[in-house]
mmCIF file of C-alpha atoms in Angstrom:
data_model
loop_
_atom_site.group_PDB
_atom_site.id
_atom_site.type_symbol
_atom_site.label_atom_id
_atom_site.label_comp_id
_atom_site.label_asym_id
_atom_site.label_seq_id
_atom_site.Cartn_x
_atom_site.Cartn_y
_atom_site.Cartn_z
ATOM 1 C CA ASN A 13 3.357 -20.060 -2.769
ATOM 2 C CA ALA A 14 5.449 -17.570 -0.516
ATOM 3 C CA GLY A 15 4.026 -14.354 0.972
ATOM 4 C CA VAL A 16 1.611 -12.825 2.940
ATOM 5 C CA THR A 17 -1.938 -14.579 3.633
ATOM 6 C CA GLN A 18 -5.152 -13.063 4.917
ATOM 7 C CA THR A 19 -8.035 -14.765 6.147
ATOM 8 C CA PRO A 20 -11.266 -14.290 5.651
ATOM 9 C CA LYS A 21 -11.119 -13.017 2.646
ATOM 10 C CA PHE A 22 -15.031 -11.462 2.754
ATOM 11 C CA GLN A 23 -16.967 -11.383 5.832
ATOM 12 C CA VAL A 24 -20.429 -9.165 6.524
ATOM 13 C CA LEU A 25 -20.842 -8.518 10.168
ATOM 14 C CA LYS A 26 -23.824 -6.757 12.083
ATOM 15 C CA THR A 27 -23.337 -3.590 14.168
ATOM 16 C CA GLY A 28 -21.783 -4.252 17.277
ATOM 17 C CA GLN A 29 -20.350 -7.773 16.382
ATOM 18 C CA SER A 30 -16.825 -8.685 16.811
ATOM 19 C CA MET A 31 -14.165 -10.286 14.754
ATOM 20 C CA THR A 32 -10.679 -10.892 14.124
ATOM 21 C CA LEU A 33 -8.743 -10.649 11.025
ATOM 22 C CA GLN A 34 -5.881 -13.113 10.545
ATOM 23 C CA CYS A 35 -2.677 -12.543 8.625
ATOM 24 C CA ALA A 36 0.399 -14.793 8.464
ATOM 25 C CA GLN A 37 3.722 -14.226 6.465
ATOM 26 C CA ASP A 38 6.039 -17.142 5.600
ATOM 27 C CA MET A 39 9.014 -14.638 4.661
ATOM 28 C CA ASN A 40 10.685 -14.419 7.815
ATOM 29 C CA HIS A 41 9.714 -10.449 7.821
ATOM 30 C CA ASN A 42 10.305 -8.720 11.047
ATOM 31 C CA SER A 43 7.896 -5.980 10.315
ATOM 32 C CA MET A 44 4.360 -6.517 9.852
ATOM 33 C CA TYR A 45 1.191 -3.703 9.221
ATOM 34 C CA TRP A 46 -2.476 -3.567 8.901
ATOM 35 C CA TYR A 47 -4.096 -0.975 6.368
ATOM 36 C CA ARG A 48 -7.506 -0.081 5.454
ATOM 37 C CA GLN A 49 -8.474 1.286 2.046
ATOM 38 C CA ASP A 50 -11.751 3.218 1.335
ATOM 39 C CA PRO A 51 -12.529 5.126 -1.922
ATOM 40 C CA GLY A 52 -11.300 8.510 -2.047
ATOM 41 C CA MET A 53 -9.214 7.980 0.835
ATOM 42 C CA GLY A 54 -6.500 5.598 -0.300
ATOM 43 C CA LEU A 55 -4.480 3.252 2.230
ATOM 44 C CA ARG A 56 -4.384 4.291 5.862
ATOM 45 C CA LEU A 57 -2.174 2.723 8.297
ATOM 46 C CA ILE A 58 -4.343 1.192 11.132
ATOM 47 C CA TYR A 59 -1.457 -0.602 13.260
ATOM 48 C CA TYR A 60 2.131 -2.091 12.823
ATOM 49 C CA SER A 61 4.495 -4.090 14.260
ATOM 50 C CA ALA A 62 8.301 -3.252 13.840
ATOM 51 C CA SER A 63 9.248 -6.386 15.253
ATOM 52 C CA GLU A 64 8.077 -9.273 17.355
ATOM 53 C CA GLY A 65 6.753 -8.156 20.678
ATOM 54 C CA THR A 66 6.202 -4.520 19.725
ATOM 55 C CA THR A 67 2.982 -2.621 18.567
ATOM 56 C CA ASP A 68 2.417 1.098 17.239
ATOM 57 C CA LYS A 69 -0.587 3.067 16.179
ATOM 58 C CA GLY A 70 -0.700 4.288 12.972
ATOM 59 C CA GLU A 71 -3.047 7.094 11.341
ATOM 60 C CA VAL A 72 -6.497 5.465 12.151
ATOM 61 C CA PRO A 73 -6.039 3.336 15.181
ATOM 62 C CA ASN A 74 -9.747 3.676 16.856
ATOM 63 C CA GLY A 75 -12.071 0.842 17.097
ATOM 64 C CA TYR A 76 -9.093 -1.922 16.275
ATOM 65 C CA ASN A 77 -6.779 -3.467 18.356
ATOM 66 C CA VAL A 78 -3.841 -5.950 17.083
ATOM 67 C CA SER A 79 -1.691 -8.630 18.396
ATOM 68 C CA ARG A 80 1.224 -9.931 17.353
ATOM 69 C CA LEU A 81 1.470 -13.592 18.119
ATOM 70 C CA ASN A 82 4.530 -14.431 16.737
ATOM 71 C CA LYS A 83 7.311 -13.743 13.991
ATOM 72 C CA ARG A 84 4.763 -14.943 11.576
ATOM 73 C CA GLU A 85 1.179 -13.935 12.522
ATOM 74 C CA PHE A 86 -0.395 -10.206 13.247
ATOM 75 C CA SER A 87 -3.968 -10.246 13.844
ATOM 76 C CA LEU A 88 -6.514 -7.383 13.807
ATOM 77 C CA ARG A 89 -9.666 -7.225 16.111
ATOM 78 C CA LEU A 90 -12.395 -4.894 15.895
ATOM 79 C CA GLU A 91 -14.171 -5.087 18.959
ATOM 80 C CA SER A 92 -17.539 -3.841 18.425
ATOM 81 C CA ALA A 93 -17.890 -3.173 14.644
ATOM 82 C CA ALA A 94 -19.439 -0.092 13.344
ATOM 83 C CA PRO A 95 -20.722 0.676 9.564
ATOM 84 C CA SER A 96 -17.755 3.160 9.348
ATOM 85 C CA GLN A 97 -15.225 -0.033 9.408
ATOM 86 C CA THR A 98 -16.835 -1.069 6.279
ATOM 87 C CA SER A 99 -13.170 -1.544 4.217
ATOM 88 C CA VAL A 100 -11.108 -3.601 2.157
ATOM 89 C CA TYR A 101 -8.121 -4.350 4.687
ATOM 90 C CA PHE A 102 -4.556 -5.435 3.933
ATOM 91 C CA CYS A 103 -1.766 -7.031 5.905
ATOM 92 C CA ALA A 104 1.486 -5.928 4.657
ATOM 93 C CA SER A 105 5.058 -7.278 5.618
ATOM 94 C CA ARG A 106 8.656 -6.234 5.301
ATOM 95 C CA GLY A 107 12.176 -7.665 6.037
ATOM 96 C CA THR A 108 15.159 -5.809 7.562
ATOM 97 C CA GLY A 109 16.272 -3.735 5.163
ATOM 98 C CA GLY A 110 13.869 -4.556 2.631
ATOM 99 C CA TYR A 111 12.549 -2.442 -0.145
ATOM 100 C CA GLY A 112 8.871 -1.889 0.498
ATOM 101 C CA TYR A 113 6.374 -4.230 1.828
ATOM 102 C CA THR A 114 4.781 -7.366 0.454
ATOM 103 C CA PHE A 115 0.906 -7.162 0.541
ATOM 104 C CA GLY A 116 -1.569 -9.596 1.220
ATOM 105 C CA SER A 117 -4.834 -9.965 -1.105
ATOM 106 C CA GLY A 118 -6.943 -8.342 1.187
ATOM 107 C CA THR A 119 -10.226 -8.620 3.237
ATOM 108 C CA ARG A 120 -13.429 -7.011 2.084
ATOM 109 C CA LEU A 121 -15.281 -6.029 5.441
ATOM 110 C CA THR A 122 -19.195 -5.082 5.623
ATOM 111 C CA VAL A 123 -20.647 -3.672 8.786
ATOM 112 C CA VAL A 124 -24.379 -3.621 8.407
ATOM 113 C CA GLN B 6 -1.121 20.273 2.009
ATOM 114 C CA LYS B 7 -1.658 16.626 1.919
ATOM 115 C CA GLU B 8 1.797 14.888 2.426
ATOM 116 C CA VAL B 9 1.425 12.959 -0.737
ATOM 117 C CA GLU B 10 -0.647 14.188 -3.389
ATOM 118 C CA GLN B 11 -1.479 12.156 -6.874
ATOM 119 C CA ASP B 12 -4.390 13.133 -9.249
ATOM 120 C CA PRO B 13 -6.815 10.027 -9.057
ATOM 121 C CA GLY B 14 -8.005 10.169 -12.941
ATOM 122 C CA PRO B 15 -8.917 7.873 -14.352
ATOM 123 C CA LEU B 16 -6.429 8.278 -17.005
ATOM 124 C CA SER B 17 -7.334 6.737 -20.298
ATOM 125 C CA VAL B 18 -4.819 6.051 -23.197
ATOM 126 C CA PRO B 19 -4.654 3.878 -26.232
ATOM 127 C CA GLU B 20 -2.557 1.093 -26.415
ATOM 128 C CA GLY B 21 1.009 1.645 -27.354
ATOM 129 C CA ALA B 22 0.962 5.165 -25.726
ATOM 130 C CA ILE B 23 3.670 6.801 -23.260
ATOM 131 C CA VAL B 24 1.860 6.972 -20.121
ATOM 132 C CA SER B 25 3.105 9.552 -17.564
ATOM 133 C CA LEU B 26 1.982 9.406 -13.747
ATOM 134 C CA ASN B 27 2.984 11.826 -11.121
ATOM 135 C CA CYS B 28 3.127 12.557 -7.333
ATOM 136 C CA THR B 29 3.917 15.397 -5.485
ATOM 137 C CA TYR B 30 5.040 15.285 -1.760
ATOM 138 C CA SER B 31 5.794 18.020 0.925
ATOM 139 C CA ASN B 32 8.051 16.248 3.322
ATOM 140 C CA SER B 33 11.890 17.282 2.350
ATOM 141 C CA ALA B 34 12.883 14.044 4.329
ATOM 142 C CA PHE B 35 11.785 11.209 2.150
ATOM 143 C CA GLN B 36 14.609 9.664 0.486
ATOM 144 C CA TYR B 37 13.079 6.848 -0.798
ATOM 145 C CA PHE B 38 10.534 6.447 -3.509
ATOM 146 C CA MET B 39 8.244 3.838 -4.391
ATOM 147 C CA TRP B 40 5.727 3.022 -6.804
ATOM 148 C CA TYR B 41 3.288 0.288 -6.588
ATOM 149 C CA ARG B 42 0.906 -1.449 -8.846
ATOM 150 C CA GLN B 43 -2.759 -2.332 -7.759
ATOM 151 C CA TYR B 44 -5.070 -4.108 -9.964
ATOM 152 C CA SER B 45 -8.516 -4.163 -9.363
ATOM 153 C CA ARG B 46 -9.469 -6.554 -6.127
ATOM 154 C CA LYS B 47 -6.169 -7.052 -5.512
ATOM 155 C CA GLY B 48 -3.185 -6.252 -3.153
ATOM 156 C CA PRO B 49 -0.689 -3.560 -3.963
ATOM 157 C CA GLU B 50 2.619 -4.779 -5.542
ATOM 158 C CA LEU B 51 5.875 -3.289 -5.744
ATOM 159 C CA LEU B 52 6.624 -2.052 -9.043
ATOM 160 C CA MET B 53 9.856 0.419 -8.966
ATOM 161 C CA TYR B 54 11.854 1.429 -6.099
ATOM 162 C CA THR B 55 14.071 4.625 -5.932
ATOM 163 C CA TYR B 56 16.826 6.196 -3.992
ATOM 164 C CA SER B 57 17.197 9.660 -4.012
ATOM 165 C CA SER B 58 16.877 12.002 -6.977
ATOM 166 C CA GLY B 59 17.298 10.800 -10.565
ATOM 167 C CA ASN B 60 16.065 7.940 -13.258
ATOM 168 C CA LYS B 61 15.742 4.300 -12.737
ATOM 169 C CA GLU B 62 14.462 1.979 -15.594
ATOM 170 C CA ASP B 63 13.181 -1.380 -15.714
ATOM 171 C CA GLY B 64 11.952 -2.825 -19.115
ATOM 172 C CA ARG B 65 9.046 -0.373 -20.105
ATOM 173 C CA PHE B 66 8.836 1.576 -16.853
ATOM 174 C CA THR B 67 11.284 4.410 -15.805
ATOM 175 C CA ALA B 68 10.810 5.931 -12.275
ATOM 176 C CA GLN B 69 12.100 9.302 -12.113
ATOM 177 C CA VAL B 70 12.318 11.379 -8.905
ATOM 178 C CA ASP B 71 13.277 15.445 -8.503
ATOM 179 C CA LYS B 72 13.885 16.320 -5.019
ATOM 180 C CA SER B 73 14.325 19.667 -5.210
ATOM 181 C CA SER B 74 10.748 20.324 -6.598
ATOM 182 C CA LYS B 75 9.232 17.267 -4.791
ATOM 183 C CA TYR B 76 8.083 15.727 -7.434
ATOM 184 C CA ILE B 77 8.038 11.642 -8.479
ATOM 185 C CA SER B 78 7.200 10.317 -12.198
ATOM 186 C CA LEU B 79 6.325 6.980 -13.449
ATOM 187 C CA PHE B 80 6.523 6.926 -17.255
ATOM 188 C CA ILE B 81 5.299 3.458 -19.292
ATOM 189 C CA ARG B 82 6.402 2.987 -22.588
ATOM 190 C CA ASP B 83 4.285 1.048 -25.335
ATOM 191 C CA SER B 84 1.584 1.019 -22.763
ATOM 192 C CA GLN B 85 -0.611 -2.486 -22.781
ATOM 193 C CA PRO B 86 -3.929 -3.218 -21.762
ATOM 194 C CA SER B 87 -2.301 -5.362 -18.635
ATOM 195 C CA ASP B 88 -0.788 -2.076 -17.256
ATOM 196 C CA SER B 89 -4.619 -0.646 -16.455
ATOM 197 C CA ALA B 90 -4.510 -0.522 -12.837
ATOM 198 C CA THR B 91 -3.852 1.939 -9.868
ATOM 199 C CA TYR B 92 -0.607 2.968 -9.306
ATOM 200 C CA LEU B 93 0.070 4.407 -5.978
ATOM 201 C CA CYS B 94 3.134 6.393 -4.903
ATOM 202 C CA ALA B 95 4.863 5.869 -2.006
ATOM 203 C CA PRO B 96 7.835 8.203 -0.618
ATOM 204 C CA GLU B 97 9.671 7.229 2.741
ATOM 205 C CA GLY B 98 12.084 8.853 5.348
ATOM 206 C CA SER B 99 15.345 7.460 6.765
ATOM 207 C CA GLY B 100 15.697 5.343 9.518
ATOM 208 C CA TYR B 101 13.184 2.335 8.024
ATOM 209 C CA SER B 102 10.034 4.455 8.915
ATOM 210 C CA THR B 103 6.635 3.387 7.650
ATOM 211 C CA LEU B 104 5.123 4.102 4.082
ATOM 212 C CA THR B 105 2.968 7.027 3.073
ATOM 213 C CA PHE B 106 0.843 6.559 0.049
ATOM 214 C CA GLY B 107 -0.416 8.638 -2.618
ATOM 215 C CA LYS B 108 -4.222 7.773 -2.797
ATOM 216 C CA GLY B 109 -3.109 6.361 -6.278
ATOM 217 C CA THR B 110 -4.065 7.225 -10.324
ATOM 218 C CA MET B 111 -6.179 4.916 -12.121
ATOM 219 C CA LEU B 112 -4.934 3.902 -15.558
ATOM 220 C CA LEU B 113 -7.163 2.565 -18.313
ATOM 221 C CA VAL B 114 -4.998 1.428 -21.500
ATOM 222 C CA SER B 115 -7.741 0.617 -24.489
ATOM 223 C CA PRO B 116 -7.065 -2.092 -26.837
#
């Protein structure tokens, strides 16, 4: 099925460990986004990439890095995980002139 | 004032009821207004898209925008248990900017 694919779906990390969340879209979309969703906080933008080769900070970028590997793939890296990064992470994409975002199914990350 | 505000609910209604979900915003530059539906443990999915003020209807769903009062509504007619989800409003300015999401309203439709 066409859409946004996120891996892994679940992950448990120990404090201080690192990991990369992967996201790929097969809709030829230019823009890609990483959000985190926490109870009572809603969806908050971490980083986004308006087009291949560019990345920009969102509302809550601290503790994260991103890489727009190519047009299809946009990864999110946690260099030294902290319990405050326990969350559900969503990747989304959007085509030029497109209405709204297409979201992936999310990655549930727990940092202990 | 938060840029986008929604009552978190939950809003509980019986099957067949008319549901009204609301959202207020503070940025007068917003011109595009979206509603997303998010089922438990799933990603949000685009439900309705409206440009500027006015109404837009799609089946049992009607989106209404009043830019003068900065108020957005989503109406669901003949609500079904399958409508039980969290509904997120997301207004956007011009120039293809990033979306700002409300925190969402949880809707529970009982059979």
